[in-house]
Amino acid sequence: MPSTVSMTVNGKSVSKEVDDRTLLVQFLREDLHLTGTHVGCDTSQCGSCVVHVNGRSVKACTMLAAQADGASVTSIEGLAAEDGTLHPMQEAFREHHGLQCGFCTPGMIMSAVDLLQNNPSPSEHEVRDWLEGNICRCTGYHNIVKAVLSAADEMRGAAKAAE
Amino acid sequence: MAPDGIGTALRRKEDKRFITGNGHYTDDLNRQGQAHAYFLRSPLAHARIRSIKTADAEKADGVVAVFTGKDVQAAGLGGLICGWMVKSKDGSDMKAGAHPALAVDRVRYVGDHVAVVIAETLDQAKDAADLIDVDYEELAPIVATADADAPDAPRVHDEAPDNVCFDWEIGDKAATDGAFEKASHVTRMSLINNRLIPNAIEPRAAVGEFDPGTDSYTLYTTSQNPHVARLVLSAFVGIAPEHKLRVVAPDVGGGFGSKIFIYAEETICVWAAAKVKRPVKWTAERGESFLSDAHGRDHVTEAEMALDADGRILGLRVHTKANLGAYLSTFASAVPTYLYGTLLSGQYAIPAIHCEVRGLYTNTAPVDAYRGAGRPEATYVVERMCERAARDLKMDPAEFRRKNFIQPDAYPYQTPVIMTYDCGDYPRGLQKALENADYANFAKRRSESEARGKLRGVGFSSYIEACGIAPSAAVGSLGAGVGLWESAKIRFNPTGNVTVYTGAHSHGQGHETSFAQLISSYLGVDPANVEVSHGDTAQTPFGMGTYGSRSLAVGGSAIFKAAEKVIEKGKKIAAHLMEASEGDIEFKDGKFTVAGTDNSKTIQEIAFSAYVPHNYPADLEPGLEESAFYDPINFTFPAGTQICEVEIDPDTGVTEIVNFVAVDDFGVIINPMIVEGQVHGGIAQGVGQALLENCVYDTATGQLLTGSYMDYCMPRADNLPSFNIGMIETRNPSNPLGVKGCGEAGAIAAPAAVMNAVTDAIGMEIQMPASPERVWRAIQQNRQAVAAE
Ligand code: FES
Ligand code: FES
C-alpha cells in the first residue's frame, strides 16, 4: 500500500508517496537520490546506513520511511555547512586517514558525530565501544579511532573558544 | 624532491568525495529505464535438477523476463572459466568441471544460481522468484576438506574422480627425504587454515546495458580488474567482441580479492540487457555475498620440519589438502599451488623442501584468492612450525629465527621452491621488532599477568610474500593464461595539468594520491594538478588490475616508464624552442634547461607549445602524451616481523591483544600514511582470522551456518587494539621505483603471530580461530591433564 510520507531531510522538506515496506535507507537512496547513505548488510549489523533522525544516530535500514514521517533527518550529504565547510569530523577522517574504500565512511562519521554529542571527551575505549555497531573492513579501526579522538579535541576547543 | 612527491604523507585526494557522500559506487548508478535482476539460488548443497517451471513467475506483476540455465545454454554462452592451468605430478591436466553461469542440470552448493528474474522493481522480481517451481532430486553433499578425497565421498564433478582436481607437487622429494634421515629432531604439526569470507563492505553489484544502435554493451561492475573482466566475458563467455564491450568499475568499496573474479551475476546482467532491451541492475544482499562471493583459505595441512642438533632447519615436508569449492573460480587453481608452495621457504635458508597439494572439489562456494592468496597459508605453515620447533628445542623463538634466516649478503637467493629473492634484511627487521615490542622485558610482564590470574603469551611471525604479481614469462611458465604486466598513459593537457591513465584499479588503496605523487616527483607537477583515471576500459590502455600488491611495483613502474618518454619528448621540444641541441637539454624539478646556461622552460610551457606547434619542424610531432607497458623482471619480496602479545583470561577464554608490533620492509615508500593504513587493515583481517572469523558449513547438509554478520564474527572496533607500526627499507633492485608492495602483509603475517602468542599463553596447540570457547576448552583440558598427573 502506498502512502505519503513527509519529513525534513538535510534541512529541506520533502513529501513523497512510498510503498509501506520502503525502508528509510531506500527512501533516501532511491527516492531522494541521496546515495551517500550506504547499504552493507541485511541484518542491521554493519552501520553503513547510519543517519541522524531528530539528532540521534539511527540505522536507516532498520526503520521504515513511514516511521520517519514528520522527523528531521540528516544524512552524510547534510553534515557539511551550507557553504561547503566540512564538519570537524569529516576533516578529522581525512586528516587521520580514517578511510580507505570509503564505503563504511558515511555511517562511521554519522555514528561518531552522535557519540560526541553524548560524550564530548570519550576515551579510546569508549570510542571503540561506541563504534561497535559499525563495521569497517579496510582500516583496522586504528585511524578511525584516532580521527574521532582528534575531532573531539577539535570540537571541544571550538566550543571553548565560542564561550 | 618535489614537495608532495615520493615519501610525503600527502592527504588523500579521493577522500573529499567519500567523506561528503559523493562517491559513485555501482549501486549508486541508476540507468534510464533499468529493470532489476534477482537470482533464484539453490537451497540445497547438491541436487539434480529434474525440472524448473517458470510459467507462474513469468506472469507475475512487473516481470520482464525469467531465464534459466537452459536459456543461457541455448543462447550459446560459454561458462565461467579458470585462468590458470595446473598440472598434477603425473603430468596430467587439472580436472576442470564445467561452470555454467546458471546451473543446467545439477546444483553444487547452497547459493548456486538456478534462475534469474528480471522485473520492473526488485521487490517484484523477488516476489516472482517465489513462484518458480524447481524439482530437485537431493544428493548427498561433501563439505569437509579433509574427507573430500575419500573414495566413498559424493562426487562433485563427473570429470574428477575422488573429487581431486589436481595432485600437485613442488620441490625435491629425494633431497627432502634425505634431510629427514639426517635429522636429529623432527617437529610435526597438523594445521588447519580456516575458511574465510572476504566481506568487502560494499556488496558486489552490476548494471548491464546494451545499445542496439551500435550493437555494443556496457557493464558497470564492482571489479578489481575491468579489462580482464572484459577479456573473459568476451573471449570465453562470448557476450560480445572486446571492442563492443565496455567494462567500468567506478568507486569500489573494498575487494580483498573477492572482486577479481568473473561471477555469474555480472555475466547474466550484461547478457540479459540485450535480451530484454533495457539496462539490468543487480546488487547483492549481504546474505548473497556470504553464499556466493568466492571464499578464502580452507587448507588442511600436515607439516614436518627436520632439524639438526644445533637448531638449524634441514628440510621441510608439507602435505596440504586445499578446498576449491564446487567450481573452479577465476584464479582458484593458482592460489594453493604457485602462490603457496613457492613461499614455503619463508625467510629461511632451508636446504630441501617438498610440498604436495591436493586441490579438492566440495559442495561449498568456490574458494579463490583472498587478501594475500596462498602466501598467508604458506606463512602460517612456516611460522607456526618455526615457533613449534623452537619450543621443542627449548630455544628462544627469536634466536631460532635469527639462526636460520637468509643472511643480508646472500642475495640473490635461490630457494628450493622456484623463487629468487632479490633483496632483504631479515635480521634487522627482527631486531627492530624486538625493540619495539620490548621483548627483553616480556618475562616480567608475564609474571605480572600471572599474579593477576591471567595467562600471557608472545608470538612471532617473520613472514615473506611474493608481490607485484608478474612477470609474464614467469607466471606463463607456471600455467597462467594471461600476462601480468601493467600499462600507463600520461597525458599533458595544453594548460599544463596532467591526466594519468592506469591499468591498475583502486578500491581503497589511494592510487589517485600516490600515483599523483609519482608524477610530482618525476615531472615536477603539483599533485593537485594531476588526475588519475582508472577502472574504465574505454579510457585506459589495457591493464591487469589490482591484486597481489601489484599496483605500485608494476603499475607505478609503468608510470615511471611513461614519464621517461614524456621527458624524452619534452627535451626535443625544448631543444627546438631554445634553439639548442637535444643532447644539451637537462630536465630537473619540472624544468628543461640548456646545460650550462640559465635558459630554461617549464614543463607546462613545453606542454602548451606541444599543442600549439605553430613553428614546429616537420620531424617534431605535436602533442605531449606518452604511454608505456611494463613487465617486471621478478616478483617483489616484502618481508618483516610481526610480534603479538596477548593476555588470556583462563575463566572465560577471552584473548586480548595487549600489543601488536609490525616492522615491515616494503622497499621505497611513496606515501607513509597510506602504507601504514594498508598495514592496519591487513593486520585486522589477520587477527580476525586468528581469533574470530570462521566460515562454517554443516557437514551433513552443506548448509552455510555462518551466513550473516550475526553468525560470522567480523572484527569490530572493540576487538582490536591500536597497532605499533615500524619500517625498515631495502631498496628493491627489480623495479625502477625500488618499491615492493604493502597491501597484504598484515593478513599474511598476523594469523601466525597471534596463534603463536595464544598457544604460548595456554601451553598447548589449538586451531584457528582461537575463539573464547576453544581457548577455554583447551585450558580446561590442560588443567585436567595436569590434575591427573
Ligand atoms: S545496512 Fe544498515 S546496518 Fe548494514
Ligand atoms: S573504508 Fe572500506 S569499509 Fe571502511
XYZ file of N, CA and C in Angstrom, chain B residues 534-626:
279
model
N 41.138 5.585 -13.871
C 41.293 4.132 -13.833
C 39.917 3.488 -13.860
N 39.883 2.219 -14.146
C 38.642 1.475 -13.962
C 37.664 1.527 -15.116
N 38.078 2.040 -16.279
C 37.150 2.127 -17.402
C 37.884 1.669 -18.658
N 37.429 0.557 -19.237
C 38.151 0.021 -20.397
C 38.080 0.960 -21.588
N 37.127 1.892 -21.588
C 37.047 2.829 -22.704
C 38.057 3.963 -22.562
N 38.649 4.115 -21.387
C 39.558 5.232 -21.159
C 41.014 4.795 -21.111
N 41.284 3.738 -20.378
C 42.677 3.402 -20.097
C 43.172 2.366 -21.095
N 44.501 2.340 -21.315
C 45.039 1.244 -22.118
C 44.758 -0.076 -21.410
N 44.929 -1.184 -22.086
C 44.649 -2.472 -21.453
C 45.472 -2.591 -20.169
N 44.811 -3.027 -19.113
C 45.519 -3.172 -17.849
C 45.117 -4.457 -17.172
N 45.852 -4.810 -16.133
C 45.615 -6.098 -15.484
C 44.991 -5.963 -14.100
N 44.754 -4.726 -13.642
C 44.010 -4.563 -12.401
C 44.854 -4.670 -11.148
N 44.171 -4.652 -10.023
C 44.860 -4.554 -8.737
C 44.529 -5.724 -7.825
N 45.587 -6.429 -7.449
C 45.563 -7.544 -6.507
C 47.013 -7.930 -6.333
N 47.313 -8.709 -5.326
C 48.688 -9.179 -5.148
C 49.669 -8.039 -4.952
N 49.222 -6.928 -4.365
C 50.088 -5.764 -4.118
C 50.927 -5.433 -5.339
N 50.260 -5.278 -6.473
C 50.995 -5.055 -7.718
C 50.871 -3.636 -8.249
N 49.995 -2.809 -7.640
C 49.702 -1.514 -8.248
C 50.934 -0.637 -8.409
N 51.700 -0.478 -7.335
C 52.865 0.404 -7.414
C 54.023 -0.277 -8.115
N 54.324 -1.502 -7.679
C 55.505 -2.184 -8.195
C 55.396 -2.354 -9.708
N 54.214 -2.684 -10.186
C 54.066 -2.916 -11.620
C 53.425 -1.696 -12.291
N 52.275 -1.251 -11.763
C 51.588 -0.091 -12.342
C 52.378 1.193 -12.174
N 52.975 1.381 -11.005
C 53.792 2.577 -10.755
C 55.019 2.590 -11.651
N 55.583 1.406 -11.890
C 56.750 1.336 -12.775
C 56.369 1.680 -14.208
N 55.160 1.292 -14.603
C 54.689 1.669 -15.949
C 54.562 3.193 -16.038
N 54.102 3.827 -14.961
C 54.021 5.292 -14.943
C 55.424 5.894 -15.070
N 56.374 5.289 -14.362
C 57.765 5.751 -14.451
C 58.261 5.696 -15.898
N 57.981 4.579 -16.547
C 58.425 4.412 -17.942
C 57.770 5.446 -18.848
N 56.487 5.678 -18.637
C 55.786 6.674 -19.456
C 56.355 8.071 -19.185
N 56.699 8.346 -17.929
C 57.270 9.652 -17.581
C 58.618 9.849 -18.278
N 59.399 8.776 -18.350
C 60.682 8.876 -19.063
C 60.471 9.281 -20.521
N 59.423 8.703 -21.105
C 59.139 9.042 -22.507
C 58.678 10.489 -22.636
N 57.906 10.953 -21.651
C 57.462 12.351 -21.667
C 58.676 13.279 -21.620
N 59.627 12.925 -20.772
C 60.818 13.771 -20.632
C 61.618 13.786 -21.944
N 61.732 12.600 -22.535
C 62.442 12.497 -23.816
C 61.802 13.387 -24.883
N 60.500 13.302 -24.971
C 59.777 14.114 -25.945
C 59.914 15.590 -25.595
N 59.794 15.879 -24.302
C 59.898 17.267 -23.842
C 61.261 17.861 -24.207
N 62.294 17.032 -24.146
C 63.639 17.527 -24.492
C 63.708 17.944 -25.954
N 63.049 17.168 -26.801
C 63.035 17.505 -28.237
C 62.377 18.865 -28.431
N 61.246 19.051 -27.744
C 60.515 20.316 -27.897
C 61.353 21.471 -27.329
N 61.938 21.206 -26.148
C 62.733 22.248 -25.503
C 63.913 22.644 -26.390
N 64.544 21.637 -27.010
C 65.690 21.917 -27.881
C 65.259 22.818 -29.033
N 64.097 22.511 -29.572
C 63.583 23.322 -30.682
C 63.287 24.747 -30.201
N 62.593 24.850 -29.070
C 62.173 26.188 -28.601
C 63.365 27.044 -28.198
N 64.384 26.399 -27.608
C 65.508 27.193 -27.096
C 66.716 27.153 -28.034
N 66.452 26.616 -29.226
C 67.483 26.565 -30.265
C 68.792 25.971 -29.747
N 68.658 24.846 -29.108
C 69.832 24.138 -28.595
C 69.816 22.729 -29.166
N 70.889 22.001 -28.930
C 70.835 20.616 -29.401
C 70.220 19.768 -28.289
N 69.507 18.748 -28.729
C 68.744 17.924 -27.781
C 69.640 17.356 -26.682
N 70.865 17.006 -27.073
C 71.789 16.427 -26.099
C 72.174 17.405 -24.994
N 71.961 18.684 -25.197
C 72.324 19.676 -24.186
C 71.188 19.993 -23.226
N 70.039 19.395 -23.434
C 68.884 19.719 -22.575
C 68.885 18.806 -21.353
N 68.750 19.424 -20.182
C 68.626 18.651 -18.949
C 67.243 18.878 -18.379
N 66.728 17.860 -17.694
C 65.405 18.025 -17.065
C 65.508 17.799 -15.573
N 64.995 18.738 -14.804
C 65.016 18.601 -13.354
C 63.914 19.470 -12.751
N 63.234 18.936 -11.737
C 62.220 19.701 -10.995
C 61.221 20.423 -11.896
N 60.810 19.768 -12.950
C 59.782 20.366 -13.794
C 60.301 21.375 -14.794
N 61.636 21.439 -14.970
C 62.217 22.436 -15.890
C 63.191 21.792 -16.851
N 63.085 22.220 -18.124
C 64.071 21.820 -19.130
C 65.067 22.965 -19.267
N 66.353 22.657 -19.090
C 67.368 23.700 -19.104
C 68.436 23.364 -20.143
N 68.929 24.376 -20.814
C 70.079 24.161 -21.696
C 71.312 24.115 -20.798
N 72.027 22.999 -20.860
C 73.150 22.770 -19.932
C 74.107 23.954 -19.943
N 74.498 24.346 -18.754
C 75.487 25.407 -18.627
C 74.943 26.809 -18.858
N 73.624 26.932 -19.027
C 73.022 28.262 -19.189
C 71.893 28.408 -18.184
N 71.291 29.610 -18.091
C 70.064 29.674 -17.283
C 68.854 29.764 -18.192
N 69.057 29.318 -19.394
C 67.981 29.263 -20.377
C 67.081 28.067 -20.059
N 65.837 28.301 -19.695
C 65.006 27.140 -19.341
C 63.535 27.362 -19.676
N 62.827 26.263 -19.749
C 61.370 26.290 -19.975
C 60.730 25.318 -18.982
N 59.620 25.706 -18.415
C 58.924 24.778 -17.517
C 58.221 23.716 -18.355
N 57.902 22.629 -17.702
C 57.225 21.547 -18.423
C 55.837 22.001 -18.891
N 55.247 22.943 -18.156
C 53.957 23.483 -18.572
C 54.083 24.286 -19.866
N 55.182 25.047 -19.975
C 55.409 25.800 -21.226
C 55.616 24.844 -22.393
N 56.357 23.778 -22.108
C 56.601 22.769 -23.144
C 55.285 22.148 -23.585
N 54.432 21.818 -22.596
C 53.147 21.190 -22.907
C 52.308 22.125 -23.772
N 52.267 23.389 -23.400
C 51.456 24.335 -24.173
C 51.966 24.398 -25.616
N 53.259 24.491 -25.734
C 53.854 24.567 -27.070
C 53.546 23.301 -27.878
N 53.527 22.166 -27.190
C 53.270 20.899 -27.891
C 51.893 20.877 -28.537
N 50.982 21.650 -27.955
C 49.621 21.671 -28.506
C 49.386 22.900 -29.400
N 50.351 23.822 -29.387
C 50.258 24.986 -30.275
C 51.555 25.034 -31.102
N 51.739 24.054 -31.974
C 53.053 23.855 -32.612
C 53.181 24.688 -33.891
N 52.990 25.980 -33.769
C 52.911 26.799 -34.972
C 54.189 26.808 -35.799
N 55.333 26.668 -35.139
C 56.580 26.751 -35.914
C 57.398 25.477 -35.815
N 56.711 24.345 -35.633
C 57.451 23.095 -35.462
C 58.060 22.620 -36.779
N 59.289 22.089 -36.707
C 59.844 21.445 -37.898
C 59.065 20.163 -38.218
N 59.212 19.699 -39.447
C 58.384 18.581 -39.910
C 58.588 17.314 -39.091
N 59.776 17.119 -38.535
C 60.020 15.856 -37.832
C 59.679 15.936 -36.342
N 59.128 17.046 -35.889
C 58.756 17.147 -34.470
C 57.241 16.987 -34.351
N 56.871 15.919 -33.696
C 55.443 15.572 -33.594
C 54.770 16.433 -32.520
N 53.613 17.014 -32.813
C 52.891 17.761 -31.770
C 52.390 16.840 -30.657
N 51.845 17.457 -29.614
C 51.204 16.691 -28.536
C 52.190 16.249 -27.472
N 51.686 16.085 -26.265
C 52.543 15.563 -25.190
C 51.746 14.512 -24.424
N 51.849 13.322 -24.931
C 51.113 12.192 -24.351
C 51.911 10.941 -24.645
N 52.237 10.197 -23.597
C 53.067 9.014 -23.810
C 52.496 7.853 -23.005
